[in-house]
PDB file of N, CA, C and O in Angstrom:
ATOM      1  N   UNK V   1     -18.781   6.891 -18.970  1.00 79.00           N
ATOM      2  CA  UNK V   1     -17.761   7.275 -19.922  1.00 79.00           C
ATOM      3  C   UNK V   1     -17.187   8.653 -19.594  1.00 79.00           C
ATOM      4  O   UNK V   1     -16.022   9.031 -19.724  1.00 79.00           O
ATOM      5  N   UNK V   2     -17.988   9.159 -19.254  1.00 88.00           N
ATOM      6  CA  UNK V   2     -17.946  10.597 -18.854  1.00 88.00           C
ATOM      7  C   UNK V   2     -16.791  10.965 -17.897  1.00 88.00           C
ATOM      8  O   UNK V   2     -16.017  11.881 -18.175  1.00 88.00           O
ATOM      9  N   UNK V   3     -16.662  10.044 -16.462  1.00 91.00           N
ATOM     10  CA  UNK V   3     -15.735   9.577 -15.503  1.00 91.00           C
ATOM     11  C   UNK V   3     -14.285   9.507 -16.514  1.00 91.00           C
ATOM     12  O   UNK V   3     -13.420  10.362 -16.703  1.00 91.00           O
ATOM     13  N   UNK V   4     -14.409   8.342 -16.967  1.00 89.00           N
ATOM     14  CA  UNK V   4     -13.049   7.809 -17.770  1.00 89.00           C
ATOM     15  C   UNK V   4     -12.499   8.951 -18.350  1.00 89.00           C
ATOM     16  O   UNK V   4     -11.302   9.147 -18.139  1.00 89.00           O
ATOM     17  N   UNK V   5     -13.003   9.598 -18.908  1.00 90.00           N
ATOM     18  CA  UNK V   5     -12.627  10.447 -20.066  1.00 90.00           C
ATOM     19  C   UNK V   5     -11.949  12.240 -18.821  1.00 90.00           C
ATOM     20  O   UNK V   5     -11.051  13.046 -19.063  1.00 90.00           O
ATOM     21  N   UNK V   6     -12.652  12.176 -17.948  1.00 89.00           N
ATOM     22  CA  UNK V   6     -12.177  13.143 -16.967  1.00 89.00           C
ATOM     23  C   UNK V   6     -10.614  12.685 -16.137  1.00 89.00           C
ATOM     24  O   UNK V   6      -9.665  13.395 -15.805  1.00 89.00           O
ATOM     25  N   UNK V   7     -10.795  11.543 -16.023  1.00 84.00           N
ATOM     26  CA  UNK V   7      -9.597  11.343 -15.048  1.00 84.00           C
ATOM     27  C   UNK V   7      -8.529  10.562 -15.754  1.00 84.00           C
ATOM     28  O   UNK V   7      -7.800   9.841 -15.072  1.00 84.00           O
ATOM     29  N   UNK V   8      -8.349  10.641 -17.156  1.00 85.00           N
ATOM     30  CA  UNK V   8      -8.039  10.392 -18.682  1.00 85.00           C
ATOM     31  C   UNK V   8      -7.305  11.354 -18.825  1.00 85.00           C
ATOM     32  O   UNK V   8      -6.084  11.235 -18.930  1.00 85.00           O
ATOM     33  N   UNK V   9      -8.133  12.848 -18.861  1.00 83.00           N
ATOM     34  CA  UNK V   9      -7.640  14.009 -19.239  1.00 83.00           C
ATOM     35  C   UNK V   9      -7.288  14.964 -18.113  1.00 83.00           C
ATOM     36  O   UNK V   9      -6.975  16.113 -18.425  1.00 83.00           O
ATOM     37  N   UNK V  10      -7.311  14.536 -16.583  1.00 79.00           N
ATOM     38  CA  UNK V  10      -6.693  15.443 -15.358  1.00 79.00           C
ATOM     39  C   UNK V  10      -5.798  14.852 -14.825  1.00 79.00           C
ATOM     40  O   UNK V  10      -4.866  15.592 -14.511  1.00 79.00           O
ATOM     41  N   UNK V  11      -5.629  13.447 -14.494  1.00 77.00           N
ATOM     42  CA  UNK V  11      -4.564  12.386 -13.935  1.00 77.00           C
ATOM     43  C   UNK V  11      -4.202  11.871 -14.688  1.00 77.00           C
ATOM     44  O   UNK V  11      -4.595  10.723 -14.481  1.00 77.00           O
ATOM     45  N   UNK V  12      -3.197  11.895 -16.258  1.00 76.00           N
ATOM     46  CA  UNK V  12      -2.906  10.986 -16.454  1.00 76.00           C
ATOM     47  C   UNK V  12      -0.853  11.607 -16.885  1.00 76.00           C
ATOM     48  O   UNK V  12      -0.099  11.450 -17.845  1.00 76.00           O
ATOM     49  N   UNK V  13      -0.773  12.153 -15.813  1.00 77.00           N
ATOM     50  CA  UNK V  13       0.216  12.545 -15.832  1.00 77.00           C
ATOM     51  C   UNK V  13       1.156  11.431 -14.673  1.00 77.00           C
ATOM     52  O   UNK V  13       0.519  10.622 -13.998  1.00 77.00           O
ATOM     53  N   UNK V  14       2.489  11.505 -14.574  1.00 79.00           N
ATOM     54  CA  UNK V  14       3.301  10.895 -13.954  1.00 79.00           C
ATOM     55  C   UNK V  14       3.678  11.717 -12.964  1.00 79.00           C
ATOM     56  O   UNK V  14       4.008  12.806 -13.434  1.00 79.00           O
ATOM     57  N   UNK V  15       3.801  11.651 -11.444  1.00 82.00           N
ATOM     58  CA  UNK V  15       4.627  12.822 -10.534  1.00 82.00           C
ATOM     59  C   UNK V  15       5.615  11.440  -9.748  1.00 82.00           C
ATOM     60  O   UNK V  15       5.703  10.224  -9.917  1.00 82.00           O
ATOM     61  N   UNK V  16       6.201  12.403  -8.893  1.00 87.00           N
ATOM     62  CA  UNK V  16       7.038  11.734  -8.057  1.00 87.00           C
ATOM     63  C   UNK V  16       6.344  10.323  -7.409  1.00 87.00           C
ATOM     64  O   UNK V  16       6.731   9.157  -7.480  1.00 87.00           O
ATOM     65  N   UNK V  17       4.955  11.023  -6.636  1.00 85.00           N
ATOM     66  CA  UNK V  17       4.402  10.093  -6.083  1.00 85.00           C
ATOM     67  C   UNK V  17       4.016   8.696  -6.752  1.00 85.00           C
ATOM     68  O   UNK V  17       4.287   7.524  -6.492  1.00 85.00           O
ATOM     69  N   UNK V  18       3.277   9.330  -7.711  1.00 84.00           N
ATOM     70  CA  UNK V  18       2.503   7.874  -8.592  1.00 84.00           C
ATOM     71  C   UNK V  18       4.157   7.138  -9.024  1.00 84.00           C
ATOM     72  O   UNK V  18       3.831   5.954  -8.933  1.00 84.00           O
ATOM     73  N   UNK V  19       5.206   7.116  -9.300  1.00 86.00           N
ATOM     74  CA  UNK V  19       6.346   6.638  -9.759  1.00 86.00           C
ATOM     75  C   UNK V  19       6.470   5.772  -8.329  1.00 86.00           C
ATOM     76  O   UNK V  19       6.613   4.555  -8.446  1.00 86.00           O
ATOM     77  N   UNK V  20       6.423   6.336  -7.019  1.00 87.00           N
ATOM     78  CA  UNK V  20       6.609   5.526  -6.083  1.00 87.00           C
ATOM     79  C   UNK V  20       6.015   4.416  -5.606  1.00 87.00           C
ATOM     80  O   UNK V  20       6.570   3.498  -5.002  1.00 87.00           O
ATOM     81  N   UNK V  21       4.552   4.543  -5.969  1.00 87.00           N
ATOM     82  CA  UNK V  21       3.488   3.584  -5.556  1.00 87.00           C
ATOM     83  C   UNK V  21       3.524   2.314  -6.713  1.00 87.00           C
ATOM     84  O   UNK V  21       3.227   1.132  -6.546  1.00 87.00           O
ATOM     85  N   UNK V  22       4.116   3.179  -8.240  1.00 86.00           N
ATOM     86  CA  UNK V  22       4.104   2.466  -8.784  1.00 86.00           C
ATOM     87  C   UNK V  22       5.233   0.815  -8.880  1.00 86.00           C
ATOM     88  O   UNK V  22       5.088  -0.350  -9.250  1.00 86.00           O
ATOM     89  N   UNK V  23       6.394   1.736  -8.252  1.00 88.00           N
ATOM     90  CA  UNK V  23       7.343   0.918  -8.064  1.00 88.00           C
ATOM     91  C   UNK V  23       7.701  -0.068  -6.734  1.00 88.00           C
ATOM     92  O   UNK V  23       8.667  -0.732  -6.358  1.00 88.00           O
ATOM     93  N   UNK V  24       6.584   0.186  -6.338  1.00 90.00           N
ATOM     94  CA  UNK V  24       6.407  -1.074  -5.200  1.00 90.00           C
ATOM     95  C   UNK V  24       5.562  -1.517  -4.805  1.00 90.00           C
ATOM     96  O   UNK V  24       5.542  -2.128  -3.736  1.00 90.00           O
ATOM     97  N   UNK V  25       4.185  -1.262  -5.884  1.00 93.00           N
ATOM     98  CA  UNK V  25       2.817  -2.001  -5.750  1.00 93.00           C
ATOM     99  C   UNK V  25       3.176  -3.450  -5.915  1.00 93.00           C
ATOM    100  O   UNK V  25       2.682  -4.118  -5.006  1.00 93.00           O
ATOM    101  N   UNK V  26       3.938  -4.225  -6.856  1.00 94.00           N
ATOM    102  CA  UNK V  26       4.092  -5.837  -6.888  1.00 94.00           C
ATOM    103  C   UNK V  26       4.553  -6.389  -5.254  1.00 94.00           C
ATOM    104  O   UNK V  26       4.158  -7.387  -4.652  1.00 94.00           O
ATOM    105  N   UNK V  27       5.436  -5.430  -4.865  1.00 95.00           N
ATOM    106  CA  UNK V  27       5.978  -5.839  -3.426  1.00 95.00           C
ATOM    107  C   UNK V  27       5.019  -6.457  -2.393  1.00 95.00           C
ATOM    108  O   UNK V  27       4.910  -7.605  -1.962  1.00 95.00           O
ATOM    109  N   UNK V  28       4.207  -5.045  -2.082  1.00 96.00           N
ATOM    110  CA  UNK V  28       3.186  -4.321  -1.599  1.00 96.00           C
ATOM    111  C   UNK V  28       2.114  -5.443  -1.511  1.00 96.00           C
ATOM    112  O   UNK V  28       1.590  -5.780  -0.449  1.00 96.00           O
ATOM    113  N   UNK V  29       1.727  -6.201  -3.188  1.00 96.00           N
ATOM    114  CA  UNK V  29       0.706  -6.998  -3.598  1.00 96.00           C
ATOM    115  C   UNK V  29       1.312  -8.364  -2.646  1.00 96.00           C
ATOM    116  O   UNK V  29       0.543  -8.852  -1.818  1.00 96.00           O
ATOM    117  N   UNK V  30       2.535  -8.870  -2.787  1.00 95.00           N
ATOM    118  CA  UNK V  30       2.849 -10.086  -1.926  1.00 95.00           C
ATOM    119  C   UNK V  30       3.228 -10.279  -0.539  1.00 95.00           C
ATOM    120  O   UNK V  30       3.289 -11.346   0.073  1.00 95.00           O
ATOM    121  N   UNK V  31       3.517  -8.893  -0.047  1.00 96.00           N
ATOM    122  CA  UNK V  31       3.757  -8.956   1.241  1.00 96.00           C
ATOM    123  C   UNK V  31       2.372  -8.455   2.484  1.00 96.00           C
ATOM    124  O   UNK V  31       2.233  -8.406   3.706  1.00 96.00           O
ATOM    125  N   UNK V  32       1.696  -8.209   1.447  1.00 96.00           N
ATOM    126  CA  UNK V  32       0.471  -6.932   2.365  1.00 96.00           C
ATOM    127  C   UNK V  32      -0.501  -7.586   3.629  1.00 96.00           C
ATOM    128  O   UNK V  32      -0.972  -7.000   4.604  1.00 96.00           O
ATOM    129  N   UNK V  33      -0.634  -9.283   3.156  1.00 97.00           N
ATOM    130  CA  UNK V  33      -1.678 -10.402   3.685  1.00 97.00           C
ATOM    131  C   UNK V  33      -0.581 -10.717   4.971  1.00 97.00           C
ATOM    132  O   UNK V  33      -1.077 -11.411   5.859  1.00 97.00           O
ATOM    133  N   UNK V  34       0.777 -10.318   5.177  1.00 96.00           N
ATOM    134  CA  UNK V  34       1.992 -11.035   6.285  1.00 96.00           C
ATOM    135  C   UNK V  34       1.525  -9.603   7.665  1.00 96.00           C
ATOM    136  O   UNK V  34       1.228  -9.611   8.859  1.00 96.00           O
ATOM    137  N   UNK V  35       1.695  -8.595   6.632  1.00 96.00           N
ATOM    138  CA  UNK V  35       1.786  -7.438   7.362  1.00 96.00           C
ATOM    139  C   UNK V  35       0.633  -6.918   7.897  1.00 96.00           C
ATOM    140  O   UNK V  35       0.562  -6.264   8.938  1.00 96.00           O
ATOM    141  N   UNK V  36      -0.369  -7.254   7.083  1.00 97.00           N
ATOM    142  CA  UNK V  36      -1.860  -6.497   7.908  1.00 97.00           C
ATOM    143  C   UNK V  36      -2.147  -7.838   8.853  1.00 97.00           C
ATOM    144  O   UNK V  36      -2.429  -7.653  10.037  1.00 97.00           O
ATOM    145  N   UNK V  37      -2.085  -8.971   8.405  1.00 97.00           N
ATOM    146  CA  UNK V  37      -2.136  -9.963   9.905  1.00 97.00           C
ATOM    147  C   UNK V  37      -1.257  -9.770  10.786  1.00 97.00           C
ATOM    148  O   UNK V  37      -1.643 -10.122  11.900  1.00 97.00           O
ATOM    149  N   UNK V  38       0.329  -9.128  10.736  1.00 96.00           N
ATOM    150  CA  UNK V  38       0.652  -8.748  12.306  1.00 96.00           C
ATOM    151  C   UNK V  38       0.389  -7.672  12.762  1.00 96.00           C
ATOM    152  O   UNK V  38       0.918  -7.368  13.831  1.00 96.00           O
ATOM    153  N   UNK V  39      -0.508  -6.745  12.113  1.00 95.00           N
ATOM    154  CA  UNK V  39      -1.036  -5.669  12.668  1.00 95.00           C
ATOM    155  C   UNK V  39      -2.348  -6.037  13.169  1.00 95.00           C
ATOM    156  O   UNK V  39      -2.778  -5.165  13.924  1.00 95.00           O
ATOM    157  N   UNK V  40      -3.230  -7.136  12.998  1.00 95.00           N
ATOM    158  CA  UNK V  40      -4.243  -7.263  13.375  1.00 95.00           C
ATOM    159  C   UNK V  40      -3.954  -8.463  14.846  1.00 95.00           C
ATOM    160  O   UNK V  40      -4.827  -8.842  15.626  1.00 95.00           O
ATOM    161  N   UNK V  41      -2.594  -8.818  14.864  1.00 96.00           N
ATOM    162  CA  UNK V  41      -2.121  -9.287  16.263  1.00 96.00           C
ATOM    163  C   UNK V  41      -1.916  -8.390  17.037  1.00 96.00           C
ATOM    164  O   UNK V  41      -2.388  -8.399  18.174  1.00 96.00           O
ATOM    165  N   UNK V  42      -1.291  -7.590  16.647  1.00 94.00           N
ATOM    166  CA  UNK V  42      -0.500  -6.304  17.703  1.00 94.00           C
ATOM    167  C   UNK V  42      -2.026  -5.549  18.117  1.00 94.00           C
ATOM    168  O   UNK V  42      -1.934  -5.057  19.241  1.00 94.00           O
ATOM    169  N   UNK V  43      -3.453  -5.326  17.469  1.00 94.00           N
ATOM    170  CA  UNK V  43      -4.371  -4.820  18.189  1.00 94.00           C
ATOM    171  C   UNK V  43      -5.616  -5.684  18.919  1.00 94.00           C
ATOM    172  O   UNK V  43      -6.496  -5.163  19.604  1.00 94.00           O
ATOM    173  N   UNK V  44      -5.467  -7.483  18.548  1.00 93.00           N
ATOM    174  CA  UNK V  44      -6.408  -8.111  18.537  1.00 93.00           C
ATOM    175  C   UNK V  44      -6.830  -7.923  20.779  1.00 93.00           C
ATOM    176  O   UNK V  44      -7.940  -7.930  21.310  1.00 93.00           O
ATOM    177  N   UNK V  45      -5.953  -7.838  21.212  1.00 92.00           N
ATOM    178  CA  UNK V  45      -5.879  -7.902  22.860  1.00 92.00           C
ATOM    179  C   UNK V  45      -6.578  -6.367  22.987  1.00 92.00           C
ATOM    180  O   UNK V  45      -7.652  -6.317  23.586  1.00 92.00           O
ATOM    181  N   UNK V  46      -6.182  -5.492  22.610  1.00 93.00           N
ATOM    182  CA  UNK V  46      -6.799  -3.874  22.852  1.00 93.00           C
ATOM    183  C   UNK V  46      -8.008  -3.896  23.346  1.00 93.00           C
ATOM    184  O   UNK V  46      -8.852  -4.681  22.915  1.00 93.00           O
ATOM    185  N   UNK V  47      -8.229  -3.107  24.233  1.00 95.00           N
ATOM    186  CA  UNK V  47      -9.615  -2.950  24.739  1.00 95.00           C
ATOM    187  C   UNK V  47     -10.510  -2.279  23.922  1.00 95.00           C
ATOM    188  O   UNK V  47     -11.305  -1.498  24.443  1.00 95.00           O
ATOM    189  N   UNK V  48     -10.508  -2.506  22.407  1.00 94.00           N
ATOM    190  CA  UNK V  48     -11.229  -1.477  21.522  1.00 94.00           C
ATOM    191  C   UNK V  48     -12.413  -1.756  21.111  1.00 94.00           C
ATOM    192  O   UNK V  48     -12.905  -2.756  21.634  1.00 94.00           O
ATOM    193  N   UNK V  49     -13.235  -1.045  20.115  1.00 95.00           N
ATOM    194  CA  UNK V  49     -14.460  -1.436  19.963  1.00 95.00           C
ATOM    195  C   UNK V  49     -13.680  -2.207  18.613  1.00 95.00           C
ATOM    196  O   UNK V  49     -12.785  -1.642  17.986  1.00 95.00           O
ATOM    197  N   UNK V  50     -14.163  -3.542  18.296  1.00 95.00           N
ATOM    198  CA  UNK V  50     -13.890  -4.117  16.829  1.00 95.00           C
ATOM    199  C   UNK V  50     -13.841  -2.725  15.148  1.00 95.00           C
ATOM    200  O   UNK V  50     -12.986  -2.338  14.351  1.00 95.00           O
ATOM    201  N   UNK V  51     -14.917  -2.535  15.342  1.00 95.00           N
ATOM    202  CA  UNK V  51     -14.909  -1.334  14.455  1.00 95.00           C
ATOM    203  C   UNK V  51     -13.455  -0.148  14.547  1.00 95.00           C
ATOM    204  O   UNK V  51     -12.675   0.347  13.734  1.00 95.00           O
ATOM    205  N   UNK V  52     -13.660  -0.088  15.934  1.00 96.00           N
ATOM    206  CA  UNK V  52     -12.316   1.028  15.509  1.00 96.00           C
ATOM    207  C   UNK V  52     -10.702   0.055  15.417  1.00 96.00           C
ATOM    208  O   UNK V  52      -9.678   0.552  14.947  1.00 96.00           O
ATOM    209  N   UNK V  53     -10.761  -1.004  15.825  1.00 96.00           N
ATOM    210  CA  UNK V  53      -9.875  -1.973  15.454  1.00 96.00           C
ATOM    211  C   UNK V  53      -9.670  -2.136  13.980  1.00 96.00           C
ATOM    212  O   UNK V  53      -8.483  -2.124  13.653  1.00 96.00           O
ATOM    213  N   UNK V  54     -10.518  -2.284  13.030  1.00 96.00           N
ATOM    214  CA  UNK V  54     -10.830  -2.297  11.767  1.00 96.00           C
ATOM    215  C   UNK V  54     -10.049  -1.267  11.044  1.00 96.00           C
ATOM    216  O   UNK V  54      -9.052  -1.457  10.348  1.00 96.00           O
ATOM    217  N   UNK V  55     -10.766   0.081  11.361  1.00 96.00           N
ATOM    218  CA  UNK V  55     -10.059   1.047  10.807  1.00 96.00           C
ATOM    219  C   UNK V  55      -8.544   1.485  10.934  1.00 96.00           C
ATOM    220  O   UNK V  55      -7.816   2.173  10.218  1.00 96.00           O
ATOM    221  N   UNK V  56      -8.310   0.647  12.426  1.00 95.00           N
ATOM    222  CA  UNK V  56      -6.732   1.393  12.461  1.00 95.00           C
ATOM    223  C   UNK V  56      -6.266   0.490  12.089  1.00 95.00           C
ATOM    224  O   UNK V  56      -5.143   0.593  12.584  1.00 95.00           O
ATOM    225  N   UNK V  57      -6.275  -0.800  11.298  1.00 96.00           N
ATOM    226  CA  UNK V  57      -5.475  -1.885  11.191  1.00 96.00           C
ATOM    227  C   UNK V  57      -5.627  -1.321   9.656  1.00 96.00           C
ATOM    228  O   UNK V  57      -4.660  -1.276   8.896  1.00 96.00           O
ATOM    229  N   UNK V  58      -7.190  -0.815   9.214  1.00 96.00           N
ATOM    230  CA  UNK V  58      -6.940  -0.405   7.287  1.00 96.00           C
ATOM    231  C   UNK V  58      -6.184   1.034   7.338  1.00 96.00           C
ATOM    232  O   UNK V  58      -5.502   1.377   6.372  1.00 96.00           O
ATOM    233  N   UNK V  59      -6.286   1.688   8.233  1.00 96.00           N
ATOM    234  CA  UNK V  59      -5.580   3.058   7.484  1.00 96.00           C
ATOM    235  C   UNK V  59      -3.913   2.757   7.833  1.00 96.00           C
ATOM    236  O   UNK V  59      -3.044   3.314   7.161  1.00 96.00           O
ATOM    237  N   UNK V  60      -3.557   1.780   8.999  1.00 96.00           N
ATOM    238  CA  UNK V  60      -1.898   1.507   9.078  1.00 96.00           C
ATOM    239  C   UNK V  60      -1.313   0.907   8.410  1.00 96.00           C
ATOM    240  O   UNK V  60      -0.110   0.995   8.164  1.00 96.00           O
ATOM    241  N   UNK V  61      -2.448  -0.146   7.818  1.00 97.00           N
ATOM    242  CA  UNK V  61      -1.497  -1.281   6.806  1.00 97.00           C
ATOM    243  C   UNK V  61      -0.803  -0.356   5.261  1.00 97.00           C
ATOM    244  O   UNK V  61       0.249  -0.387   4.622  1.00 97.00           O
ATOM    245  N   UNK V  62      -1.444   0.016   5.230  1.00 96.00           N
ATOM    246  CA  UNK V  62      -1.135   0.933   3.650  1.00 96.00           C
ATOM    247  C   UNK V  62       0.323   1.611   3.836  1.00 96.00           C
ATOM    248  O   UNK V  62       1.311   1.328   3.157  1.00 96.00           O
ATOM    249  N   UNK V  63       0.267   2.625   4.957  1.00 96.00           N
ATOM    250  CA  UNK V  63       1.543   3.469   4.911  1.00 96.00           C
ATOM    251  C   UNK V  63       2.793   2.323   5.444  1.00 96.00           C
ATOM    252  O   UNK V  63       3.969   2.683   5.412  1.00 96.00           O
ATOM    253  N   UNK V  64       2.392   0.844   5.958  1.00 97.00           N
ATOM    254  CA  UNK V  64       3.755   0.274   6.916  1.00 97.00           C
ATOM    255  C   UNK V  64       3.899  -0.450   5.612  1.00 97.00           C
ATOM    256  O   UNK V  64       5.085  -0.652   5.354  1.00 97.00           O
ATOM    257  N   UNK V  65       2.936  -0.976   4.566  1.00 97.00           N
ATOM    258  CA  UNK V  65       3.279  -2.060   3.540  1.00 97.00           C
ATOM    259  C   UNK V  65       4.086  -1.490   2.388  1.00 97.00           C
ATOM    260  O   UNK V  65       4.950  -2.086   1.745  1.00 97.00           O
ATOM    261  N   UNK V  66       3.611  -0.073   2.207  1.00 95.00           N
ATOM    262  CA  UNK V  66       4.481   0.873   1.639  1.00 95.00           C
ATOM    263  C   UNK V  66       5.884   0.674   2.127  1.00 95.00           C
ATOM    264  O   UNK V  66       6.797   0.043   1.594  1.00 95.00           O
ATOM    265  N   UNK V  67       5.868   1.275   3.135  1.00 95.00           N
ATOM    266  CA  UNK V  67       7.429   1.402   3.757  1.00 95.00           C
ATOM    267  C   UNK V  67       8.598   0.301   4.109  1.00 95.00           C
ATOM    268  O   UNK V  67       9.811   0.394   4.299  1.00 95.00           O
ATOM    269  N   UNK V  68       7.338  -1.156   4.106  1.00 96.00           N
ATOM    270  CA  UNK V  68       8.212  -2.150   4.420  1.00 96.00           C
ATOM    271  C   UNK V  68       8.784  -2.623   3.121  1.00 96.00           C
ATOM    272  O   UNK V  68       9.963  -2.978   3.107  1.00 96.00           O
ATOM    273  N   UNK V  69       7.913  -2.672   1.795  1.00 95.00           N
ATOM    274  CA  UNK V  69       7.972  -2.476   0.477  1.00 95.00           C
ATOM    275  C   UNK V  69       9.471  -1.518  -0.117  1.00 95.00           C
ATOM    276  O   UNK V  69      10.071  -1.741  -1.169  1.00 95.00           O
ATOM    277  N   UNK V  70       9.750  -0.612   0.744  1.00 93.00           N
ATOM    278  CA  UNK V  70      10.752   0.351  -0.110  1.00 93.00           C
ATOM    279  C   UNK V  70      11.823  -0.222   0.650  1.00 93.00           C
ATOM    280  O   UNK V  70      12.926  -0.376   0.125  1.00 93.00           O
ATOM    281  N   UNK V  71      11.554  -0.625   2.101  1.00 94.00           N
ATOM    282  CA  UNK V  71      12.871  -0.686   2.752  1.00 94.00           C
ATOM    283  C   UNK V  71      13.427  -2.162   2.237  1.00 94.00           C
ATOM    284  O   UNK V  71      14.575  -2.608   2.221  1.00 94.00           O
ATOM    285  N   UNK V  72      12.125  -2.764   1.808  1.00 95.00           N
ATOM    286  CA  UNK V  72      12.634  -4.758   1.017  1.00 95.00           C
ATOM    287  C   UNK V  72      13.623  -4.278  -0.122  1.00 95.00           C
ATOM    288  O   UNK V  72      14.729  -4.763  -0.360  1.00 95.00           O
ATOM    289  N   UNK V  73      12.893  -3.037  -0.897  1.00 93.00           N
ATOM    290  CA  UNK V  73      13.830  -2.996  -2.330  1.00 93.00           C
ATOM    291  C   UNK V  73      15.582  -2.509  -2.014  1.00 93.00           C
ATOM    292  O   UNK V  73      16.426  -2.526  -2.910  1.00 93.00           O
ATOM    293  N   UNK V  74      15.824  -2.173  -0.852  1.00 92.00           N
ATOM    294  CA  UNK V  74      17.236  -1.670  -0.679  1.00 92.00           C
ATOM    295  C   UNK V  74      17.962  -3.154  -0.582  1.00 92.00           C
ATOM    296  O   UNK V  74      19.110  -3.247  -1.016  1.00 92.00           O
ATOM    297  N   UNK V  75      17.378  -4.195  -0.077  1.00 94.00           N
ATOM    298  CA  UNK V  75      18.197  -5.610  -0.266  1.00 94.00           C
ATOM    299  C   UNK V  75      18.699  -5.753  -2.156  1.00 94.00           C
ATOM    300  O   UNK V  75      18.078  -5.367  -3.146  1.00 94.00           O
ATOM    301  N   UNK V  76      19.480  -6.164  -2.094  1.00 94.00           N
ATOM    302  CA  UNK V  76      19.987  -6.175  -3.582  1.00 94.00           C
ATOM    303  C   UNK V  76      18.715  -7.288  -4.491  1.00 94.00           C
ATOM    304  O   UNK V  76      17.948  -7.040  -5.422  1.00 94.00           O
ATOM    305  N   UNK V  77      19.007  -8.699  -3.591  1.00 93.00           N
ATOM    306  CA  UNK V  77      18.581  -9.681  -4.011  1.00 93.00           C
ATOM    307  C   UNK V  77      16.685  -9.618  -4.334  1.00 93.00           C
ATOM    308  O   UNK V  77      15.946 -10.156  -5.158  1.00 93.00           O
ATOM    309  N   UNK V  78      16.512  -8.780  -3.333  1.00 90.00           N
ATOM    310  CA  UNK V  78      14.701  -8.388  -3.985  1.00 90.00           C
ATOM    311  C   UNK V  78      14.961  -7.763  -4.795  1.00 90.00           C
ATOM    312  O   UNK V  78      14.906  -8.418  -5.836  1.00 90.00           O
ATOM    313  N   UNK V  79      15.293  -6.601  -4.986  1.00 89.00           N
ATOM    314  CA  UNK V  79      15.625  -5.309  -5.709  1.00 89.00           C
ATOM    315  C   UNK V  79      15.875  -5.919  -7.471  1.00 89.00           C
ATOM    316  O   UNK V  79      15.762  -5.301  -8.529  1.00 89.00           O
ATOM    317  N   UNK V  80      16.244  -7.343  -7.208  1.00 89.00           N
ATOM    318  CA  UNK V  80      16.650  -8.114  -8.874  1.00 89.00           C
ATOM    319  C   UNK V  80      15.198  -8.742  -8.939  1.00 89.00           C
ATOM    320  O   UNK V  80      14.477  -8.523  -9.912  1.00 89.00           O
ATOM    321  N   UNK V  81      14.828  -9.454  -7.977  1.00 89.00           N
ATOM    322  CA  UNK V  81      13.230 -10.286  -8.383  1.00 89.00           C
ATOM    323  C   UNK V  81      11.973  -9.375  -8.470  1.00 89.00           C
ATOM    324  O   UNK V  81      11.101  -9.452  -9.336  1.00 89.00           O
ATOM    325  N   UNK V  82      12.029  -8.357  -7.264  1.00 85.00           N
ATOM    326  CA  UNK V  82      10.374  -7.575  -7.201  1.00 85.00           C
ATOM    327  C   UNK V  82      11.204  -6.290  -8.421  1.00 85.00           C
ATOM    328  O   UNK V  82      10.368  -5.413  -8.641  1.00 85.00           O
ATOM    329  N   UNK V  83      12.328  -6.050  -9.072  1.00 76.00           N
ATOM    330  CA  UNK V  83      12.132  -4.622  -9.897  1.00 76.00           C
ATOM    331  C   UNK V  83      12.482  -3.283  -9.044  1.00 76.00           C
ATOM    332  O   UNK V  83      12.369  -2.173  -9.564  1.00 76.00           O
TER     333      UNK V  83
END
């Protein structure tokens, strides 16, 4: 309870950022399974260890699903269905 009640009363403000994530998490939620599988094509051939394959496919998918997410909402016709 203790948790809740801290990040209740330090984060529960609105900034630029959280407005952004907020406004293209639904996107984000339906497109994310298209985009982290062609990122896990584009490294599956790499001479890497699996593990570090792992990590660069989780820390890239976030910032490209984001971005592919904002650049979907400039189409008009998403921009009316995803919000």
């Amino acid at each position: 309870l203790w948790l809740l009640s801290f990040f209740k009363k330090h984060f529960d403000q609105s900034g630029k950022l959280t407005r952004f994530f907020t406004g293209n998490v639904f996107l984000v939620y339906v497109i994310h399974q298209t985009l982290v599988y062609a990122l896990n094509v584009v490294f599956v051939n790499l001479p890497l260890h699996p593990g570090v394959k792992f990590l660069l496919v989780s820390v890239l998918s976030i910032p490209v699903c984001f971005g592919a997410a904002e650049l979907l909402r400039k189409i008009p016709l998403v921009r009316k269905v995803f919000g």
